[in-house]
Amino acid sequence: MNHLPTVDYDDIQGLVRFGYRRLTQASFLLLRVRDAQAARNWIAEAPVSSAATQEPPPTTALQLAFTSAGLAALGVPGDIVDGFSHEFIVGMASDESRSRRLGDIGPNDPAGWQWGGAPDRLPHLLLMLYAVPGELGPWAERVLAGCGEGFDQIGVLSTSDMDGVEPFGFADGISEPALDWQRERRVRDEERTAYDNRSCLGEYLLGYPNEYGAYTDRPLIDPARDSGTMLPKAEDAPALADLGRNGSYLVLRQLQQDVAGFWRFVDTQVGGDPMLRQRLAETLVGRTMAGEPLMGDTGERIPGEDDPRNSFTYADDREGLRCPIGAHIRRSNPRNADLPPGPPGFVSWARRTLGFDAEALAADRVSSTRFHRLLRRGREYGRGVSLEQALAGMPVADGDATGLHFICLGANIARQFEFVQSAWLAGLRFDGLADESDPLIGHHLPRADGTPTDGFSVPLESGPDRRVCGLPQFVTVQGGAYFFLPGLRALRYLSKGSPP
Ligand code: HEM
């Protein structure tokens, strides 16, 4: 029997639950607070959409998220902001060490970003508008009425509906974790030994137990500072009001894609053969362009997963013969369970969990997938480039750049986004691979000692891996920031201004 409180959908921003794929038009505004009181007044009235189901489904939506600088600019006391996680407080581009780990060096250096790199180009508020075709303009006008008094606009991130395909031409948005909205999963499910697509709510929402059975740190406030008793009580500390509950961290990165560079590179590698060109491109991604996994049908049944295109793990492909170990989808979600696979029985379990098994230890480098899942909510931007245009090397006109406004949600930026980005994608050592990073998004710059990192290993049945060399950089970071996407009651609290 489940005695945990039910989830209050009215208090959660709808992006977490719905993703708003049906609202195919979207525009993201980057704003800075000019007048804190006017900004708070506007936020208090903003028609922010919740995660409650509506019939008929709405044709528009509005979501709001804040950087830590934004919370401070709204007048949120420093000790309350300090209750958020360190990486949110300091931000994505705060120091060289973080930038290096995230791969934000060379052409990705925050110094060259269009926004988010320098303090005066850091947005305070991310205002996300969604609508069905034809309604975005009027919706934006309605929402933004009165907004100008409180905010200065420092950027608009427009998006394009590419019909479920990202600019390189691959089907996207296929694999997503399934959230345990009913709170049925056993908390601290330590014995879970098989890959499972279901995730505890606390992996994405603050104020709920996560996959460790723990509550992620967030600002818990003396109720005396919540005079209108707007905030929910903390589940793990009922004497305190929970500013984090039903909120999530939102990571936004503007990733520009060199579509022509991508297709010309794979074309050159295969001497212009169209079939081999497509096959090599698919090998880098780990799925066919239509979205089928290169793993094919493994006959597995993954709990919490209904899409046959996601019903697989890499358990039967330790060598990477069907899907290369370094392929983008294998790096970004190795689909391993907690324990490396092994025979049943206590001795085997002890060997694998207590670290006496060298092979198991190597496997363990990628074995905790369930603690590193991301809820992806990104949108494409720019004008699509056809394969013919790409191969012809037609120059991209200024302002015609294309790419992905990568967005992911999670309750722990360090353990989720930063870990996946730095250890699995930008990292040069991954599951036995050395000196290569993610083929799609890696910067491929040489190591400090000059060792090249621009290779991609394709394991072959017989003989050593085939090594694709000289990968150029296909994706360049143009901007980015960490935001807090508050629950709706927390949003009202922020709009009232909190007593010191
Ligand atoms: C422009 C940059 C990127 C492109 C073109 C791209 C493309 C893709 C494609 C085509 C897929 C397969 C479709 C799917 O499973 O939904 C995918 C999956 C995925 N990507 Fe990316 N991606 C990019 C950046 C990133 C970044 C920055 C991250 C994380 C930091 C990331 C994490 C993931 C994850 C977690 C999956 C699902 C893997 C799975 O569960 O099997 N991607 N991406």
PDB file of C-alpha atoms and ligand atoms in Angstrom, residues 164-177 195 197 251 253-257 285-289 291 305 309-310 312 314 328-335 369 372-376 403-406 408 416-422 424-425 438 440-441 474-476, ligand 1:
ATOM      1  CA  GLY A 164      10.682  15.231 -34.868  1.00  0.00           C
ATOM      2  CA  VAL A 165      14.015  15.260 -36.692  1.00  0.00           C
ATOM      3  CA  GLU A 166      17.135  17.138 -35.512  1.00  0.00           C
ATOM      4  CA  PRO A 167      19.178  19.170 -38.046  1.00  0.00           C
ATOM      5  CA  PHE A 168      21.614  16.365 -39.009  1.00  0.00           C
ATOM      6  CA  GLY A 169      18.495  14.492 -40.143  1.00  0.00           C
ATOM      7  CA  PHE A 170      18.022  11.922 -37.341  1.00  0.00           C
ATOM      8  CA  ALA A 171      14.744  11.195 -35.580  1.00  0.00           C
ATOM      9  CA  ASP A 172      15.021  12.678 -32.072  1.00  0.00           C
ATOM     10  CA  GLY A 173      13.080  12.595 -28.828  1.00  0.00           C
ATOM     11  CA  ILE A 174      12.755   8.805 -28.825  1.00  0.00           C
ATOM     12  CA  SER A 175      14.270   7.707 -25.522  1.00  0.00           C
ATOM     13  CA  GLU A 176      12.941   9.297 -22.328  1.00  0.00           C
ATOM     14  CA  PRO A 177      12.820   8.053 -18.743  1.00  0.00           C
ATOM     15  CA  TYR A 195      18.077  -1.793 -16.568  1.00  0.00           C
ATOM     16  CA  ASN A 197      13.313   2.920 -17.632  1.00  0.00           C
ATOM     17  CA  VAL A 251      19.796  23.260 -18.257  1.00  0.00           C
ATOM     18  CA  ARG A 253      22.550  25.100 -24.089  1.00  0.00           C
ATOM     19  CA  GLN A 254      22.435  26.603 -27.547  1.00  0.00           C
ATOM     20  CA  LEU A 255      24.230  24.025 -29.724  1.00  0.00           C
ATOM     21  CA  GLN A 256      24.909  25.112 -33.294  1.00  0.00           C
ATOM     22  CA  GLN A 257      25.233  22.223 -35.748  1.00  0.00           C
ATOM     23  CA  VAL A 285      24.638   8.136 -33.552  1.00  0.00           C
ATOM     24  CA  GLY A 286      23.735   4.544 -32.620  1.00  0.00           C
ATOM     25  CA  ARG A 287      20.347   4.669 -34.338  1.00  0.00           C
ATOM     26  CA  THR A 288      19.242   4.685 -37.954  1.00  0.00           C
ATOM     27  CA  MET A 289      18.093   8.018 -39.311  1.00  0.00           C
ATOM     28  CA  GLY A 291      15.214   6.084 -35.202  1.00  0.00           C
ATOM     29  CA  GLU A 305       9.119   1.303 -21.710  1.00  0.00           C
ATOM     30  CA  ARG A 309      12.604   1.232 -30.393  1.00  0.00           C
ATOM     31  CA  ASN A 310      13.763   1.498 -26.764  1.00  0.00           C
ATOM     32  CA  PHE A 312      17.032  -2.981 -25.664  1.00  0.00           C
ATOM     33  CA  TYR A 314      23.795  -3.373 -24.637  1.00  0.00           C
ATOM     34  CA  HIS A 328      26.192   9.018 -29.118  1.00  0.00           C
ATOM     35  CA  ILE A 329      23.209   7.160 -27.668  1.00  0.00           C
ATOM     36  CA  ARG A 330      25.383   4.513 -26.020  1.00  0.00           C
ATOM     37  CA  ARG A 331      27.567   7.121 -24.352  1.00  0.00           C
ATOM     38  CA  SER A 332      24.633   9.264 -23.227  1.00  0.00           C
ATOM     39  CA  ASN A 333      22.754   6.300 -21.757  1.00  0.00           C
ATOM     40  CA  PRO A 334      24.779   3.086 -21.448  1.00  0.00           C
ATOM     41  CA  ARG A 335      21.586   1.333 -20.284  1.00  0.00           C
ATOM     42  CA  THR A 369      22.741   4.742 -15.503  1.00  0.00           C
ATOM     43  CA  HIS A 372      22.316   9.870 -14.577  1.00  0.00           C
ATOM     44  CA  ARG A 373      19.111  10.094 -16.577  1.00  0.00           C
ATOM     45  CA  LEU A 374      17.996  13.337 -18.217  1.00  0.00           C
ATOM     46  CA  LEU A 375      14.534  14.504 -19.134  1.00  0.00           C
ATOM     47  CA  ARG A 376      15.192  16.100 -22.528  1.00  0.00           C
ATOM     48  CA  GLY A 403      21.066  23.605 -34.280  1.00  0.00           C
ATOM     49  CA  LEU A 404      19.488  22.481 -31.070  1.00  0.00           C
ATOM     50  CA  HIS A 405      18.388  24.513 -28.077  1.00  0.00           C
ATOM     51  CA  PHE A 406      19.296  21.589 -25.842  1.00  0.00           C
ATOM     52  CA  CYS A 408      17.154  19.006 -19.946  1.00  0.00           C
ATOM     53  CA  GLN A 416      22.763  14.377 -14.115  1.00  0.00           C
ATOM     54  CA  PHE A 417      23.608  16.933 -16.827  1.00  0.00           C
ATOM     55  CA  GLU A 418      27.208  17.671 -15.764  1.00  0.00           C
ATOM     56  CA  PHE A 419      28.076  14.019 -15.263  1.00  0.00           C
ATOM     57  CA  VAL A 420      26.626  12.893 -18.598  1.00  0.00           C
ATOM     58  CA  GLN A 421      28.161  15.832 -20.441  1.00  0.00           C
ATOM     59  CA  SER A 422      31.607  15.656 -18.845  1.00  0.00           C
ATOM     60  CA  TRP A 424      30.296  10.248 -20.755  1.00  0.00           C
ATOM     61  CA  LEU A 425      30.192  12.690 -23.699  1.00  0.00           C
ATOM     62  CA  ASP A 438      31.355  11.782 -28.293  1.00  0.00           C
ATOM     63  CA  LEU A 440      28.564  14.202 -32.477  1.00  0.00           C
ATOM     64  CA  ILE A 441      29.196  16.782 -29.787  1.00  0.00           C
ATOM     65  CA  PHE A 474      30.288  19.361 -35.686  1.00  0.00           C
ATOM     66  CA  VAL A 475      28.569  21.093 -32.746  1.00  0.00           C
ATOM     67  CA  THR A 476      29.574  24.435 -31.214  1.00  0.00           C
TER      68      THR A 476
HETATM   69  C1  HEM B   1      23.399  19.132 -31.228  1.00  0.00           C
HETATM   70  C2  HEM B   1      23.646  18.224 -30.317  1.00  0.00           C
HETATM   71  C3  HEM B   1      22.967  16.888 -30.231  1.00  0.00           C
HETATM   72  C4  HEM B   1      22.410  16.125 -31.208  1.00  0.00           C
HETATM   73  C5  HEM B   1      22.357  16.411 -32.700  1.00  0.00           C
HETATM   74  C6  HEM B   1      21.865  14.954 -30.569  1.00  0.00           C
HETATM   75  C7  HEM B   1      21.208  13.933 -31.243  1.00  0.00           C
HETATM   76  C8  HEM B   1      20.633  12.833 -30.639  1.00  0.00           C
HETATM   77  C9  HEM B   1      19.901  11.800 -31.332  1.00  0.00           C
HETATM   78  C10 HEM B   1      19.661  11.747 -32.836  1.00  0.00           C
HETATM   79  C11 HEM B   1      19.485  10.916 -30.402  1.00  0.00           C
HETATM   80  C12 HEM B   1      18.673   9.633 -30.660  1.00  0.00           C
HETATM   81  C13 HEM B   1      17.199   9.843 -30.495  1.00  0.00           C
HETATM   82  C14 HEM B   1      16.659   9.600 -29.110  1.00  0.00           C
HETATM   83  O1  HEM B   1      16.996   8.614 -28.459  1.00  0.00           O
HETATM   84  O2  HEM B   1      15.880  10.434 -28.652  1.00  0.00           O
HETATM   85  C15 HEM B   1      19.945  11.375 -29.108  1.00  0.00           C
HETATM   86  C16 HEM B   1      19.718  10.738 -27.909  1.00  0.00           C
HETATM   87  C17 HEM B   1      20.181  11.206 -26.699  1.00  0.00           C
HETATM   88  N1  HEM B   1      20.976  12.307 -26.466  1.00  0.00           N
HETATM   89 FE1  HEM B   1      21.626  13.605 -27.857  1.00  0.00          FE
HETATM   90  N2  HEM B   1      22.107  15.020 -29.235  1.00  0.00           N
HETATM   91  C18 HEM B   1      22.783  16.193 -28.973  1.00  0.00           C
HETATM   92  C19 HEM B   1      23.228  16.644 -27.756  1.00  0.00           C
HETATM   93  C20 HEM B   1      23.094  15.970 -26.575  1.00  0.00           C
HETATM   94  C21 HEM B   1      23.600  16.424 -25.299  1.00  0.00           C
HETATM   95  C22 HEM B   1      24.363  17.723 -25.064  1.00  0.00           C
HETATM   96  C23 HEM B   1      23.238  15.482 -24.373  1.00  0.00           C
HETATM   97  C24 HEM B   1      23.486  15.433 -22.892  1.00  0.00           C
HETATM   98  C25 HEM B   1      24.270  16.221 -22.214  1.00  0.00           C
HETATM   99  C26 HEM B   1      22.496  14.454 -25.064  1.00  0.00           C
HETATM  100  C27 HEM B   1      21.937  13.354 -24.467  1.00  0.00           C
HETATM  101  C28 HEM B   1      21.195  12.417 -25.115  1.00  0.00           C
HETATM  102  C29 HEM B   1      20.512  11.339 -24.423  1.00  0.00           C
HETATM  103  C30 HEM B   1      20.467  11.091 -22.919  1.00  0.00           C
HETATM  104  C31 HEM B   1      19.873  10.578 -25.419  1.00  0.00           C
HETATM  105  C32 HEM B   1      19.026   9.328 -25.210  1.00  0.00           C
HETATM  106  C33 HEM B   1      19.913   8.096 -25.169  1.00  0.00           C
HETATM  107  C34 HEM B   1      19.119   6.856 -24.814  1.00  0.00           C
HETATM  108  O3  HEM B   1      18.423   6.878 -23.802  1.00  0.00           O
HETATM  109  O4  HEM B   1      19.224   5.874 -25.536  1.00  0.00           O
HETATM  110  N3  HEM B   1      22.449  14.772 -26.394  1.00  0.00           N
HETATM  111  N4  HEM B   1      20.647  12.550 -29.290  1.00  0.00           N
END
